[in-house]
Short mmCIF file of C-alpha atoms and ligand atoms in Angstrom, two decimals:
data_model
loop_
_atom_site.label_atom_id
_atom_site.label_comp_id
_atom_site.label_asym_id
_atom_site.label_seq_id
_atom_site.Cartn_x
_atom_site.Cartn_y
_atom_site.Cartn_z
CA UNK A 8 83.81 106.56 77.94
CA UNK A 9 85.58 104.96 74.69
CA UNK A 10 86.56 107.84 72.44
CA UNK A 11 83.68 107.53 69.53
CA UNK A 12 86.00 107.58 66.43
CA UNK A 13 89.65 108.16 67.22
CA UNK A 14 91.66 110.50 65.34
CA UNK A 15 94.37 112.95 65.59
CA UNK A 16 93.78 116.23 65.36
CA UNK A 17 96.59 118.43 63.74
CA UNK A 18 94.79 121.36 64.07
CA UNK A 19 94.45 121.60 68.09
CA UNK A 20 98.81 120.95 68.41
CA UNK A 21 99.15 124.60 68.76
CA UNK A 22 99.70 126.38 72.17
CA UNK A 23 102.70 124.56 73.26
CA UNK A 24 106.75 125.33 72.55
CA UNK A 25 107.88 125.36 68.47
CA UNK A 26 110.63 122.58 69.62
CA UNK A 27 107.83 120.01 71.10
CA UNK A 28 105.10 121.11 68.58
CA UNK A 29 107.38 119.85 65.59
CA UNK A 30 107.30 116.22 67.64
CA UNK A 31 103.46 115.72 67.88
CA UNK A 32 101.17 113.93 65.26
CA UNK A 33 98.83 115.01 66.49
CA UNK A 34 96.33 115.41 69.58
CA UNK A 35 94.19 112.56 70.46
CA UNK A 36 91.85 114.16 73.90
CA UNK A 37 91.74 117.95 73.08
CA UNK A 38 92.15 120.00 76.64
CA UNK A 39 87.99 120.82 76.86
CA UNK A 40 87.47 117.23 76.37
CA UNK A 41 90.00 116.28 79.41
CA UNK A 42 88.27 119.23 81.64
CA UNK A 43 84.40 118.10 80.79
CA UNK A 44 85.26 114.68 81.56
CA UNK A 45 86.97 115.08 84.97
CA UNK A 46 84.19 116.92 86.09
CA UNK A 47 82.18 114.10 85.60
CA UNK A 48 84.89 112.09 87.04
CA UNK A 49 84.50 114.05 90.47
CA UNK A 50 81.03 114.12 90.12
CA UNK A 51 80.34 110.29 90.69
CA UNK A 52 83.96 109.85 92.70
CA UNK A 53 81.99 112.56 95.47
CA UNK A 54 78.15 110.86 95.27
CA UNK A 55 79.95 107.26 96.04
CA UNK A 56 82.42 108.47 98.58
CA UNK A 57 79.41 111.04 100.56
CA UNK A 58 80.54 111.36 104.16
CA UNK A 59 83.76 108.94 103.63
CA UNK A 60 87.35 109.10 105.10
CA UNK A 61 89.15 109.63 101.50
CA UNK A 62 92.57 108.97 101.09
CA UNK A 63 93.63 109.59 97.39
CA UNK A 64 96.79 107.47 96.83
CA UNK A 65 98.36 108.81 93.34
CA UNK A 66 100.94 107.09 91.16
CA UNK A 67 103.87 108.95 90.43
CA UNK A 68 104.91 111.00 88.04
CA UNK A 69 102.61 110.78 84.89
CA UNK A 70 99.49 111.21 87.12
CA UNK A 71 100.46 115.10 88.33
CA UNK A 72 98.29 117.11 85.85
CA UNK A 73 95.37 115.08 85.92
CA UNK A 74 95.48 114.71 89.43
CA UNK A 75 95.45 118.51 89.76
CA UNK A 76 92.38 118.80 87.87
CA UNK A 77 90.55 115.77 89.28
CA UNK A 78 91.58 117.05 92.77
CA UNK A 79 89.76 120.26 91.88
CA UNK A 80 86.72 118.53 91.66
CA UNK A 81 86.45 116.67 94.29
CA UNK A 82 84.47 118.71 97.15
CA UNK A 83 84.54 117.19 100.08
CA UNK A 84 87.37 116.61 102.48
CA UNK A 85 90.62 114.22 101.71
CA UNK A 86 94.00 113.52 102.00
CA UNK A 87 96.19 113.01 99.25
CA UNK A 88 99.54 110.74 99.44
CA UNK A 89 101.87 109.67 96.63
CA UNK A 90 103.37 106.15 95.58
CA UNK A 91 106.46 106.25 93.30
CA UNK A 92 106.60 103.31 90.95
CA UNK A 93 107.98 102.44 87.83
CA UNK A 94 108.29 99.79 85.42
CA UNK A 95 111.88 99.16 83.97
CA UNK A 96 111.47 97.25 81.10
CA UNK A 97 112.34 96.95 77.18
CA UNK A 98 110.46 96.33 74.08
CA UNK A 99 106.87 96.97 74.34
CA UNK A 100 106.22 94.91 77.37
CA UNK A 101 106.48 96.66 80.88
CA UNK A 102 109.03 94.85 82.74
CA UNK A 103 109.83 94.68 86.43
CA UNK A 104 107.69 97.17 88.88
CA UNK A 105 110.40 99.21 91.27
CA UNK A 106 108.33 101.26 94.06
CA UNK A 107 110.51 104.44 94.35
CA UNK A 108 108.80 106.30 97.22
CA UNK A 109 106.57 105.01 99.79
CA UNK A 110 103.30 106.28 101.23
CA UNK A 111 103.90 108.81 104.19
CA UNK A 112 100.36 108.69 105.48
CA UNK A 113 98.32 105.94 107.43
CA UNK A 114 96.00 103.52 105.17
CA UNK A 115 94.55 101.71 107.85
CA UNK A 116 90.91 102.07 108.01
CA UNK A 117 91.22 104.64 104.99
CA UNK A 118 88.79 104.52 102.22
CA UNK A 119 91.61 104.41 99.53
CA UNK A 120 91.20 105.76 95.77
CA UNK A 121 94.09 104.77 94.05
CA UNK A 122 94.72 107.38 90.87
CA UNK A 123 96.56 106.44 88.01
CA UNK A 124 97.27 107.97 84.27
CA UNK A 125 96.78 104.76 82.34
CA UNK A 126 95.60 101.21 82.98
CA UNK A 127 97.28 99.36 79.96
CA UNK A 128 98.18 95.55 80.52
CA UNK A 129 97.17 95.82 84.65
CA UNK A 130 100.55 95.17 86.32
CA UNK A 131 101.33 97.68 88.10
CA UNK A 132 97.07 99.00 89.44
CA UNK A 133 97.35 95.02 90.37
CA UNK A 134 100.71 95.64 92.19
CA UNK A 135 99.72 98.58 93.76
CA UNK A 136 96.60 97.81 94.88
CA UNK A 137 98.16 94.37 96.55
CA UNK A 138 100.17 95.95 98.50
CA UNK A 139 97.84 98.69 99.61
CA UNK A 140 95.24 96.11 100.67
CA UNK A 141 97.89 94.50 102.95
CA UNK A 142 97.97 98.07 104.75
CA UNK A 143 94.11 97.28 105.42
CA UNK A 144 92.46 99.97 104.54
CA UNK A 145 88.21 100.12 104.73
CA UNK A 146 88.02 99.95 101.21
CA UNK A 147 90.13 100.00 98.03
CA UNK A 148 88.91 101.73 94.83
CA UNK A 149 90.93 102.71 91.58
CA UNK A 150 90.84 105.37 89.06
CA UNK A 151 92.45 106.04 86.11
CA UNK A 152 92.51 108.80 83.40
CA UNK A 153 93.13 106.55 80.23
CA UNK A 154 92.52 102.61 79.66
CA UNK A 155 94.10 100.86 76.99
CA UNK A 156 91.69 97.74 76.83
CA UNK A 157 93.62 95.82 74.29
CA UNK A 158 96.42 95.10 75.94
CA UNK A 159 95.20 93.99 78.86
CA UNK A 160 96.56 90.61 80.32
CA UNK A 161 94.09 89.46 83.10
CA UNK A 162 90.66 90.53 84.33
CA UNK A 163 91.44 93.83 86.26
CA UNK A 164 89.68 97.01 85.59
CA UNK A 165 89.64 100.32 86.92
CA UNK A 166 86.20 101.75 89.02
CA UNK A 167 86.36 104.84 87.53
CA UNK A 168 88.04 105.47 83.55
CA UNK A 169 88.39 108.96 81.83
CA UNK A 170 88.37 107.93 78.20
CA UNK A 171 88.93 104.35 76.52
CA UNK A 172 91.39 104.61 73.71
CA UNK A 173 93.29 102.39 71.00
CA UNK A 174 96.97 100.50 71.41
CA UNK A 175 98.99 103.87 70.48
CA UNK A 176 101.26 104.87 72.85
CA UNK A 177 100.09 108.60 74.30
CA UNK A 178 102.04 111.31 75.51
CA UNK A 179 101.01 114.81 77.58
CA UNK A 180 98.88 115.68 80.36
CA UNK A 181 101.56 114.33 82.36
CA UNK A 182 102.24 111.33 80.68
CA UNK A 183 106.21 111.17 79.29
CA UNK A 184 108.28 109.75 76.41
CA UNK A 185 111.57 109.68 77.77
CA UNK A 186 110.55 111.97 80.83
CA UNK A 187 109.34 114.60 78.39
CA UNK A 188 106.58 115.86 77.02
CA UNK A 189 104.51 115.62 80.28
CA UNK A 190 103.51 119.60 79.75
CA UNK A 191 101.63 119.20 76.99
CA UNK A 192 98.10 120.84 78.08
CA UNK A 193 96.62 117.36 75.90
CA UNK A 194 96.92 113.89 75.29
CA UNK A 195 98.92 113.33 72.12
CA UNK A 196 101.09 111.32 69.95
CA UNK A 197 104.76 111.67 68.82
CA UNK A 198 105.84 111.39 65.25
CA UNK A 199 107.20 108.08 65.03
CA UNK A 200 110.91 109.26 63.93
CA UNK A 201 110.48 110.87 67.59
CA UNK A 202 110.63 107.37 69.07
CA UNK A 203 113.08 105.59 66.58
CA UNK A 204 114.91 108.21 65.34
CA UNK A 205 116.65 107.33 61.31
CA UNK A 206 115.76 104.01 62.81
CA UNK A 207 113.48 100.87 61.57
CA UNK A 208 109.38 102.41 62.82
CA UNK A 209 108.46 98.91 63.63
CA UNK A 210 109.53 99.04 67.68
CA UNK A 211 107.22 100.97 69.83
CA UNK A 212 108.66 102.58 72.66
CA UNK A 213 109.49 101.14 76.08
CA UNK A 214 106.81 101.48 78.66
P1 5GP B 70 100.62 98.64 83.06
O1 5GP B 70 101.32 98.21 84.31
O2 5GP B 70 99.11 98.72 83.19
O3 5GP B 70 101.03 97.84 81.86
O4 5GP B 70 101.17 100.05 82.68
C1 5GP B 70 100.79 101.17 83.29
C2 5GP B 70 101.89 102.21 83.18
O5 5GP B 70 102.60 102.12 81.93
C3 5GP B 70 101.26 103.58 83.19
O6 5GP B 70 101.11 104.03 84.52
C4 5GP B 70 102.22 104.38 82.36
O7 5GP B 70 103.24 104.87 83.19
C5 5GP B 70 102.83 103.39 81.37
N1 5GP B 70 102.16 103.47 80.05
C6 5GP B 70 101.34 102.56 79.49
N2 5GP B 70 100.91 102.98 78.27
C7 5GP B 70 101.48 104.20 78.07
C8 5GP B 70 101.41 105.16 77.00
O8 5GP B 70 100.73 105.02 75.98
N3 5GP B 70 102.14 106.29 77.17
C9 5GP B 70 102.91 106.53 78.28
N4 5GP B 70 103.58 107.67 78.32
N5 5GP B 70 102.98 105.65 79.30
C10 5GP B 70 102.28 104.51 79.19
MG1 MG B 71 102.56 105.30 85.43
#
């Protein structure tokens, strides 16, 4: 679903701690729009999966919230595993993909949904879903809360996307700057000085 016009809303920052609130611009998903969405999300995940052996296979960390809620919604019975992989890197560009914790359960013959927070150039959904297929599961499918289209290098896309949204770089509903900010109840953006701090604005922050 792209978002129709987006915009940041200053108004919809407030539930969260005075020391974070002071480092959002403002919120780009509002919380009700996350919620209505993920139902749908778990609506059409459940009619194609009917009477499937599900094994949700979620990316670690900045999927945990959205996870929780998508998780929720899914009624029918699953197992859940994690995958721990990051991408050290500087600049805007990701760099090199590290996989910090390995799956504990068996793929083979699983019908694997692969959750993610954000498809944004493809490397690491390709990654990961390489080296889940070489576990040979039944089937391989991925989804993924946010989708930055733009920067996209390749043709991969995700099965299932929450919300389409511009090049900015997000932060909340479990997705970090730094490792913070993941407990913000939305999906939001920093003040700039938050990234670059008495700095030059032109870098963007290291993904
Ligand atoms: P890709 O491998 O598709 O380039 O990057 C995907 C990963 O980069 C995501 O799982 C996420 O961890 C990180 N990422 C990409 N864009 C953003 C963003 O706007 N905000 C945050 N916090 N992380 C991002
Ligand atoms: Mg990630």
């Amino acid at each position: 679903m792209p978002l129709s016009k987006p915009r940041l809303i200053k108004e919809l920052i407030g539930r969260i701690p005075p020391s974070q609130r002071a480092d959002v611009a403002g919120v780009l998903i509002p919380e009700v729009d996350l919620q209505k969405r993920i139902a749908l999300m778990g609506k059409a995940i459940a009619k194609d999966y009917k009477g499937k052996d599900v094994l949700v296979v979620s990316l670690l960390s900045g999927t945990v919230l959205f996870l929780a809620d998508l998780l929720r919604r899914l009624e029918f019975p699953l197992r859940v595993d994690f995958l721990g992989v990051s991408s050290y890197g500087s600049g805007t560009e990701s760099g090199k993909l590290v996989f910090n914790k390995e799956l504990k359960l068996d793929v083979r013959g699983a019908h694997v949904l692969v959750v993610d927070d954000i498809l944004d150039t493809g490397k690491t959904l390709r990654a990961v879903t390489e080296k889940i297929l070489a576990l040979k599961p039944a089937s391989i499918r991925t989804c993924v809360l946010l989708d930055k289209k733009e920067r996209r290098v390749g043709n991969i896309e995700a099965d299932y996307v929450g919300f389409q949204i511009p090049d900015w770089f997000v932060v909340g509903y479990g997705l970090d700057f730094a490792e913070r900010y993941r407990n913000l109840p939305y999906v939001g953006v920093l003040k700039p000085e938050v990234y670059a701090p008495k700095q030059s604005l032109i870098r963007k922050p290291s993904r």
